[in-house]
């Protein structure tokens, strides 16, 4: 029976990780601009140009 | 017509060919050269003609005020020894090319460290190395590539508040708890062996723990709203909901602690979760729009002050009475003052609704809010910015806040609902006290749990959210859900004329007098093309551009122009200018003189938007209509023909008159919608039950209002109103459906044996079916209305 309790705790812990991930993504502002990030990753730097400083 | 490779506009005056691409002007070509030189030509590959036309030159010193330390301090968001962070609002951002170019700004100016675009806010965060460049250079670079930052006075005040995220967190937590509680309730529903008692305890107590964050954190918006309503001695829909939430929770706790049952934690968390989704959906705001703009967003941040023959850029709040301002062409007059040098030719169209610029002579007083067109002028300030005519105009309607405009019918409905529920609860309590007093407590709490008006709240918030979305898709952006209900009850619509029913971009021009020969027409067009007056521009557009040369051109600002074309002297202007005598004041006329004799006049009529006739015809069947205009009554006849006989038409209405007219209608019990476009309508719009501001595009400045509509969509207004009326029907229909669920639930509840399983099935089933019904009903209505 103890194993069920263990599984319970594990499942809630996994769910809690997702919750934290969600909170983190909101805090990071991921939902405030839904246009730029998907477009941004498609821009490629041409060879020869120096890449932007990060 | 060839389209410019950079901006996509038609090249009216021929084009410049550069590297086999056509450009409409030097400005566009320069940008192209700059970009191609820096290897940024992807800009043109991502979207066709992504640029902004640079035909209108921007004054060289426009951003000189950015060198002022005090102004800089207030604009920049962060600065250390090396770097400065600045956030600019760039209204021109519109496509992925813009994103590409702006985020590669460091290739154009090495001192820029990084740029990050926020597309939905049309903002850009720039980090630059202030050792190698400065704020002014960055702003000028942006301007040079066609993204002029919009810097207005309201940026001097506190930083814009970030979007509230609390409710999103609350939603996340509620979702997490709901799903997990659900999971852990299943074993009990499916029948746990009584031998596994300790497992049952484990599930129940875990549920209890998981329910706590929902009660304490996620449900907060409902507590706040309910508490506020109680303070105002008004029972809104959230009060019974809070009651139901609490009763559910405490009954569940009681059951778990006394080991009499498993409680209704899943229903409890589920209902909070669904209601929060509805709230979030309904409160979705349009980030890029602002409904609360005041004059500070309209005013520039700084203006040039002349002090001891030196031009000092000064922040607007620092201007004192007695200062001398230098106002450049196309700049806004920020404070009331007396004209001391130069000629003022002021475009008040935004403030008063007059469609043509007004000429002011030296010594005359100029009110704030107008835009100088034509040359520089000097102004002696008599009243500070905060005391000026415009500011006072703006602050006038302030006594009444827009929040208090009305009470949603949903609250009233929920009140009746609550009374009925309490009655049922009391009756069953009395019944059980006679027959079996041990069942009073379970029966009453079950009734309160089941009968929470959450279905009503759900249907309302989901319907509202979806209607807001449909309207937004049609370019009508409403401030909030309450505006939908206001729109549904409107019975009198007041239109502004200039800029609302008419468009400022087009004129209907007719020549009265002897018909002009082709030679004359060309000559008039050539002469008119020399002047920047709006009427001249309209004439040129009508007659077609040509390349005749004009000799001895003279511009008597505000009166007329003259010049020699093909050896003949032509003059265009007012009757007074050409003859020295006062002419007829009817309508807008420009007289034409050839040599010494007057040939006739061009009459100018505002061009009504194409959809106006049909719109007014459709609206007339169900609403009263008024048209009020700040303009002269020259167009009364045309307007009467357009608007029909029963329409009230008023001319020469100052902002106060408009306000008074709205109040007058409201006193007679009318629900008034005001559709306007400028500041002159602002206080009337605020006073009306629903103020809609019309904008040529959503970038342009609009006064505070309940909704912003793109002007191309004006013809759809009739259908928008119909959709908003459907809103109430849909909410009622889904409410009736939820009552059916309630009756099923209540039939269990009054008997005192509402099993958690029944509650657990009933709650999500009713919620989901209500959501499905509202969505399909609103979408079907919208499709039927062709929206």
PDB file of N, CA and C in Angstrom, chain A residues 1 4-5 8 11-12 15-16 19 22-23 26-29 31-36 39-40 43-46 49-54, chain B residues 39 42 46 96 99-100 103 106-107 110 113 116-120 162-163 165 168-169 172-173 176 180 184 196 198-199 202-203 206 287:
ATOM      1  N   UNK A   1       0.825  -1.217   0.000  1.00  0.00           N
ATOM      2  CA  UNK A   1       0.000   0.000   0.000  1.00  0.00           C
ATOM      3  C   UNK A   1       0.852   1.257   0.000  1.00  0.00           C
ATOM      4  N   UNK A   4       1.504   3.087  -3.164  1.00  0.00           N
ATOM      5  CA  UNK A   4       0.504   3.998  -3.734  1.00  0.00           C
ATOM      6  C   UNK A   4       0.713   5.410  -3.206  1.00  0.00           C
ATOM      7  N   UNK A   5       0.987   5.490  -1.902  1.00  0.00           N
ATOM      8  CA  UNK A   5       1.277   6.801  -1.325  1.00  0.00           C
ATOM      9  C   UNK A   5       2.484   7.415  -2.025  1.00  0.00           C
ATOM     10  N   UNK A   8       1.512   8.613  -5.353  1.00  0.00           N
ATOM     11  CA  UNK A   8       0.713   9.840  -5.209  1.00  0.00           C
ATOM     12  C   UNK A   8       1.615  11.063  -5.096  1.00  0.00           C
ATOM     13  N   UNK A  11       3.299  11.814  -8.309  1.00  0.00           N
ATOM     14  CA  UNK A  11       2.452  12.421  -9.348  1.00  0.00           C
ATOM     15  C   UNK A  11       2.163  13.883  -9.027  1.00  0.00           C
ATOM     16  N   UNK A  12       1.924  14.168  -7.768  1.00  0.00           N
ATOM     17  CA  UNK A  12       1.669  15.564  -7.406  1.00  0.00           C
ATOM     18  C   UNK A  12       2.930  16.396  -7.617  1.00  0.00           C
ATOM     19  N   UNK A  15       3.200  17.214 -11.219  1.00  0.00           N
ATOM     20  CA  UNK A  15       2.233  18.256 -11.557  1.00  0.00           C
ATOM     21  C   UNK A  15       2.693  19.603 -11.027  1.00  0.00           C
ATOM     22  N   UNK A  16       3.276  19.606  -9.839  1.00  0.00           N
ATOM     23  CA  UNK A  16       3.746  20.855  -9.248  1.00  0.00           C
ATOM     24  C   UNK A  16       4.868  21.460 -10.074  1.00  0.00           C
ATOM     25  N   UNK A  19       3.282  23.227 -12.795  1.00  0.00           N
ATOM     26  CA  UNK A  19       2.696  24.476 -12.308  1.00  0.00           C
ATOM     27  C   UNK A  19       3.777  25.541 -12.179  1.00  0.00           C
ATOM     28  N   UNK A  22       4.692  26.823 -15.476  1.00  0.00           N
ATOM     29  CA  UNK A  22       3.691  27.760 -15.970  1.00  0.00           C
ATOM     30  C   UNK A  22       3.876  29.145 -15.347  1.00  0.00           C
ATOM     31  N   UNK A  23       4.039  29.154 -14.035  1.00  0.00           N
ATOM     32  CA  UNK A  23       4.217  30.434 -13.348  1.00  0.00           C
ATOM     33  C   UNK A  23       5.471  31.147 -13.847  1.00  0.00           C
ATOM     34  N   UNK A  26       4.830  32.701 -17.239  1.00  0.00           N
ATOM     35  CA  UNK A  26       4.033  33.930 -17.155  1.00  0.00           C
ATOM     36  C   UNK A  26       4.905  35.080 -16.660  1.00  0.00           C
ATOM     37  N   UNK A  27       5.690  34.782 -15.635  1.00  0.00           N
ATOM     38  CA  UNK A  27       6.542  35.799 -15.041  1.00  0.00           C
ATOM     39  C   UNK A  27       7.546  36.324 -16.066  1.00  0.00           C
ATOM     40  N   UNK A  28       7.954  35.426 -16.930  1.00  0.00           N
ATOM     41  CA  UNK A  28       8.946  35.756 -17.948  1.00  0.00           C
ATOM     42  C   UNK A  28       8.342  36.600 -19.073  1.00  0.00           C
ATOM     43  N   UNK A  29       7.033  36.740 -19.061  1.00  0.00           N
ATOM     44  CA  UNK A  29       6.386  37.555 -20.084  1.00  0.00           C
ATOM     45  C   UNK A  29       6.136  36.827 -21.387  1.00  0.00           C
ATOM     46  N   UNK A  31       3.551  35.399 -22.424  1.00  0.00           N
ATOM     47  CA  UNK A  31       2.219  35.547 -22.991  1.00  0.00           C
ATOM     48  C   UNK A  31       1.931  36.985 -23.386  1.00  0.00           C
ATOM     49  N   UNK A  32       2.918  37.854 -23.235  1.00  0.00           N
ATOM     50  CA  UNK A  32       2.642  39.252 -23.516  1.00  0.00           C
ATOM     51  C   UNK A  32       2.915  39.613 -24.956  1.00  0.00           C
ATOM     52  N   UNK A  33       3.743  38.861 -25.609  1.00  0.00           N
ATOM     53  CA  UNK A  33       4.000  39.121 -27.020  1.00  0.00           C
ATOM     54  C   UNK A  33       4.022  37.779 -27.717  1.00  0.00           C
ATOM     55  N   UNK A  34       2.928  37.493 -28.416  1.00  0.00           N
ATOM     56  CA  UNK A  34       2.843  36.170 -29.008  1.00  0.00           C
ATOM     57  C   UNK A  34       3.297  36.176 -30.464  1.00  0.00           C
ATOM     58  N   UNK A  35       3.705  37.340 -30.931  1.00  0.00           N
ATOM     59  CA  UNK A  35       4.099  37.414 -32.346  1.00  0.00           C
ATOM     60  C   UNK A  35       5.611  37.297 -32.533  1.00  0.00           C
ATOM     61  N   UNK A  36       6.357  38.084 -31.776  1.00  0.00           N
ATOM     62  CA  UNK A  36       7.805  38.152 -32.055  1.00  0.00           C
ATOM     63  C   UNK A  36       8.581  36.844 -31.881  1.00  0.00           C
ATOM     64  N   UNK A  39       8.549  34.420 -34.800  1.00  0.00           N
ATOM     65  CA  UNK A  39       9.140  34.999 -36.007  1.00  0.00           C
ATOM     66  C   UNK A  39      10.640  35.163 -35.836  1.00  0.00           C
ATOM     67  N   UNK A  40      11.013  35.588 -34.627  1.00  0.00           N
ATOM     68  CA  UNK A  40      12.410  35.919 -34.354  1.00  0.00           C
ATOM     69  C   UNK A  40      13.326  34.731 -34.616  1.00  0.00           C
ATOM     70  N   UNK A  43      14.715  34.221 -38.219  1.00  0.00           N
ATOM     71  CA  UNK A  43      15.729  35.080 -38.830  1.00  0.00           C
ATOM     72  C   UNK A  43      17.083  34.395 -38.710  1.00  0.00           C
ATOM     73  N   UNK A  44      17.758  34.293 -39.822  1.00  0.00           N
ATOM     74  CA  UNK A  44      19.099  33.729 -39.674  1.00  0.00           C
ATOM     75  C   UNK A  44      20.135  34.797 -39.951  1.00  0.00           C
ATOM     76  N   UNK A  45      21.210  34.718 -39.182  1.00  0.00           N
ATOM     77  CA  UNK A  45      22.320  35.630 -39.411  1.00  0.00           C
ATOM     78  C   UNK A  45      23.087  35.157 -40.616  1.00  0.00           C
ATOM     79  N   UNK A  46      23.308  36.087 -41.529  1.00  0.00           N
ATOM     80  CA  UNK A  46      24.060  35.697 -42.717  1.00  0.00           C
ATOM     81  C   UNK A  46      25.524  35.469 -42.340  1.00  0.00           C
ATOM     82  N   UNK A  49      28.438  38.250 -41.229  1.00  0.00           N
ATOM     83  CA  UNK A  49      28.029  39.285 -40.282  1.00  0.00           C
ATOM     84  C   UNK A  49      28.364  38.828 -38.877  1.00  0.00           C
ATOM     85  N   UNK A  50      28.765  39.769 -38.098  1.00  0.00           N
ATOM     86  CA  UNK A  50      29.020  39.383 -36.721  1.00  0.00           C
ATOM     87  C   UNK A  50      27.685  39.245 -36.009  1.00  0.00           C
ATOM     88  N   UNK A  51      27.624  38.240 -35.153  1.00  0.00           N
ATOM     89  CA  UNK A  51      26.359  37.977 -34.480  1.00  0.00           C
ATOM     90  C   UNK A  51      26.150  39.012 -33.387  1.00  0.00           C
ATOM     91  N   UNK A  52      24.893  39.250 -33.049  1.00  0.00           N
ATOM     92  CA  UNK A  52      24.641  40.260 -32.020  1.00  0.00           C
ATOM     93  C   UNK A  52      25.194  39.825 -30.678  1.00  0.00           C
ATOM     94  N   UNK A  53      25.646  40.792 -29.932  1.00  0.00           N
ATOM     95  CA  UNK A  53      26.145  40.478 -28.595  1.00  0.00           C
ATOM     96  C   UNK A  53      24.987  40.038 -27.730  1.00  0.00           C
ATOM     97  N   UNK A  54      25.225  39.030 -26.977  1.00  0.00           N
ATOM     98  CA  UNK A  54      24.122  38.568 -26.133  1.00  0.00           C
ATOM     99  C   UNK A  54      24.377  38.986 -24.696  1.00  0.00           C
TER     100      UNK A  54
ATOM    101  N   UNK B  39      23.911  45.015 -45.197  1.00  0.00           N
ATOM    102  CA  UNK B  39      23.507  43.618 -45.343  1.00  0.00           C
ATOM    103  C   UNK B  39      22.202  43.286 -44.667  1.00  0.00           C
ATOM    104  N   UNK B  42      17.296  41.479 -46.123  1.00  0.00           N
ATOM    105  CA  UNK B  42      16.233  40.539 -45.760  1.00  0.00           C
ATOM    106  C   UNK B  42      14.952  41.283 -45.425  1.00  0.00           C
ATOM    107  N   UNK B  46      11.342  39.552 -46.487  1.00  0.00           N
ATOM    108  CA  UNK B  46      10.366  38.984 -45.554  1.00  0.00           C
ATOM    109  C   UNK B  46       8.948  39.412 -45.912  1.00  0.00           C
ATOM    110  N   UNK B  96       6.744  41.444 -39.701  1.00  0.00           N
ATOM    111  CA  UNK B  96       7.959  40.763 -39.267  1.00  0.00           C
ATOM    112  C   UNK B  96       9.212  41.464 -39.794  1.00  0.00           C
ATOM    113  N   UNK B  99      10.291  43.875 -37.252  1.00  0.00           N
ATOM    114  CA  UNK B  99      10.945  43.151 -36.169  1.00  0.00           C
ATOM    115  C   UNK B  99      12.395  42.860 -36.534  1.00  0.00           C
ATOM    116  N   UNK B 100      12.569  42.379 -37.768  1.00  0.00           N
ATOM    117  CA  UNK B 100      13.897  42.006 -38.230  1.00  0.00           C
ATOM    118  C   UNK B 100      14.830  43.210 -38.218  1.00  0.00           C
ATOM    119  N   UNK B 103      15.548  44.659 -34.626  1.00  0.00           N
ATOM    120  CA  UNK B 103      16.401  43.823 -33.781  1.00  0.00           C
ATOM    121  C   UNK B 103      17.813  43.721 -34.350  1.00  0.00           C
ATOM    122  N   UNK B 106      21.770  47.068 -34.166  1.00  0.00           N
ATOM    123  CA  UNK B 106      23.193  47.133 -33.798  1.00  0.00           C
ATOM    124  C   UNK B 106      24.091  47.108 -35.026  1.00  0.00           C
ATOM    125  N   UNK B 107      23.539  46.654 -36.165  1.00  0.00           N
ATOM    126  CA  UNK B 107      24.372  46.665 -37.367  1.00  0.00           C
ATOM    127  C   UNK B 107      24.452  48.054 -37.975  1.00  0.00           C
ATOM    128  N   UNK B 110      26.884  50.779 -34.114  1.00  0.00           N
ATOM    129  CA  UNK B 110      27.656  49.800 -33.333  1.00  0.00           C
ATOM    130  C   UNK B 110      27.496  50.013 -31.841  1.00  0.00           C
ATOM    131  N   UNK B 113      23.659  47.996 -28.168  1.00  0.00           N
ATOM    132  CA  UNK B 113      24.031  46.673 -27.701  1.00  0.00           C
ATOM    133  C   UNK B 113      22.960  45.670 -28.075  1.00  0.00           C
ATOM    134  N   UNK B 116      15.133  44.803 -28.325  1.00  0.00           N
ATOM    135  CA  UNK B 116      14.109  43.771 -28.201  1.00  0.00           C
ATOM    136  C   UNK B 116      12.763  44.397 -28.504  1.00  0.00           C
ATOM    137  N   UNK B 117      12.065  43.815 -29.463  1.00  0.00           N
ATOM    138  CA  UNK B 117      10.781  44.375 -29.852  1.00  0.00           C
ATOM    139  C   UNK B 117       9.676  43.644 -29.112  1.00  0.00           C
ATOM    140  N   UNK B 118       8.748  44.408 -28.577  1.00  0.00           N
ATOM    141  CA  UNK B 118       7.508  43.815 -28.093  1.00  0.00           C
ATOM    142  C   UNK B 118       6.449  44.150 -29.134  1.00  0.00           C
ATOM    143  N   UNK B 119       6.093  43.157 -29.920  1.00  0.00           N
ATOM    144  CA  UNK B 119       5.279  43.428 -31.098  1.00  0.00           C
ATOM    145  C   UNK B 119       3.866  43.876 -30.734  1.00  0.00           C
ATOM    146  N   UNK B 120       3.251  43.203 -29.761  1.00  0.00           N
ATOM    147  CA  UNK B 120       1.859  43.548 -29.484  1.00  0.00           C
ATOM    148  C   UNK B 120       1.737  44.929 -28.844  1.00  0.00           C
ATOM    149  N   UNK B 162       2.529  47.334 -15.463  1.00  0.00           N
ATOM    150  CA  UNK B 162       2.561  46.103 -16.256  1.00  0.00           C
ATOM    151  C   UNK B 162       1.169  45.505 -16.278  1.00  0.00           C
ATOM    152  N   UNK B 163       0.963  44.624 -17.220  1.00  0.00           N
ATOM    153  CA  UNK B 163      -0.324  43.952 -17.259  1.00  0.00           C
ATOM    154  C   UNK B 163      -0.513  43.157 -15.981  1.00  0.00           C
ATOM    155  N   UNK B 165      -0.961  40.281 -13.742  1.00  0.00           N
ATOM    156  CA  UNK B 165      -0.766  38.860 -14.018  1.00  0.00           C
ATOM    157  C   UNK B 165      -1.373  38.002 -12.928  1.00  0.00           C
ATOM    158  N   UNK B 168      -3.842  35.392 -13.821  1.00  0.00           N
ATOM    159  CA  UNK B 168      -3.293  34.255 -14.558  1.00  0.00           C
ATOM    160  C   UNK B 168      -2.700  33.243 -13.577  1.00  0.00           C
ATOM    161  N   UNK B 169      -1.979  33.765 -12.573  1.00  0.00           N
ATOM    162  CA  UNK B 169      -1.430  32.860 -11.558  1.00  0.00           C
ATOM    163  C   UNK B 169      -2.570  32.131 -10.851  1.00  0.00           C
ATOM    164  N   UNK B 172      -3.825  29.423 -12.914  1.00  0.00           N
ATOM    165  CA  UNK B 172      -2.906  28.294 -12.962  1.00  0.00           C
ATOM    166  C   UNK B 172      -3.006  27.438 -11.716  1.00  0.00           C
ATOM    167  N   UNK B 173      -3.014  28.116 -10.567  1.00  0.00           N
ATOM    168  CA  UNK B 173      -3.089  27.379  -9.301  1.00  0.00           C
ATOM    169  C   UNK B 173      -4.409  26.626  -9.215  1.00  0.00           C
ATOM    170  N   UNK B 176      -4.327  23.561 -11.446  1.00  0.00           N
ATOM    171  CA  UNK B 176      -3.474  22.525 -10.838  1.00  0.00           C
ATOM    172  C   UNK B 176      -4.226  21.785  -9.738  1.00  0.00           C
ATOM    173  N   UNK B 180      -5.759  17.771  -9.782  1.00  0.00           N
ATOM    174  CA  UNK B 180      -5.244  16.796  -8.826  1.00  0.00           C
ATOM    175  C   UNK B 180      -6.308  16.307  -7.853  1.00  0.00           C
ATOM    176  N   UNK B 184      -7.665  12.451  -7.350  1.00  0.00           N
ATOM    177  CA  UNK B 184      -7.664  11.728  -6.086  1.00  0.00           C
ATOM    178  C   UNK B 184      -9.066  11.449  -5.567  1.00  0.00           C
ATOM    179  N   UNK B 196      -9.343  -0.523   3.122  1.00  0.00           N
ATOM    180  CA  UNK B 196      -8.233   0.402   2.870  1.00  0.00           C
ATOM    181  C   UNK B 196      -8.542   1.784   3.421  1.00  0.00           C
ATOM    182  N   UNK B 198      -7.041   3.648   5.532  1.00  0.00           N
ATOM    183  CA  UNK B 198      -5.953   4.641   5.642  1.00  0.00           C
ATOM    184  C   UNK B 198      -5.693   5.309   4.296  1.00  0.00           C
ATOM    185  N   UNK B 199      -5.919   4.548   3.198  1.00  0.00           N
ATOM    186  CA  UNK B 199      -5.782   5.189   1.878  1.00  0.00           C
ATOM    187  C   UNK B 199      -6.850   6.258   1.699  1.00  0.00           C
ATOM    188  N   UNK B 202      -5.822   9.258   3.398  1.00  0.00           N
ATOM    189  CA  UNK B 202      -4.751   9.942   2.671  1.00  0.00           C
ATOM    190  C   UNK B 202      -5.341  10.790   1.545  1.00  0.00           C
ATOM    191  N   UNK B 203      -6.240  10.210   0.751  1.00  0.00           N
ATOM    192  CA  UNK B 203      -6.847  10.955  -0.360  1.00  0.00           C
ATOM    193  C   UNK B 203      -7.619  12.170   0.138  1.00  0.00           C
ATOM    194  N   UNK B 206      -5.297  14.892   1.498  1.00  0.00           N
ATOM    195  CA  UNK B 206      -4.570  15.554   0.403  1.00  0.00           C
ATOM    196  C   UNK B 206      -5.490  16.505  -0.347  1.00  0.00           C
ATOM    197  N   UNK B 287      -3.975  45.199 -25.691  1.00  0.00           N
ATOM    198  CA  UNK B 287      -2.788  45.805 -25.099  1.00  0.00           C
ATOM    199  C   UNK B 287      -2.324  47.054 -25.828  1.00  0.00           C
TER     200      UNK B 287
END
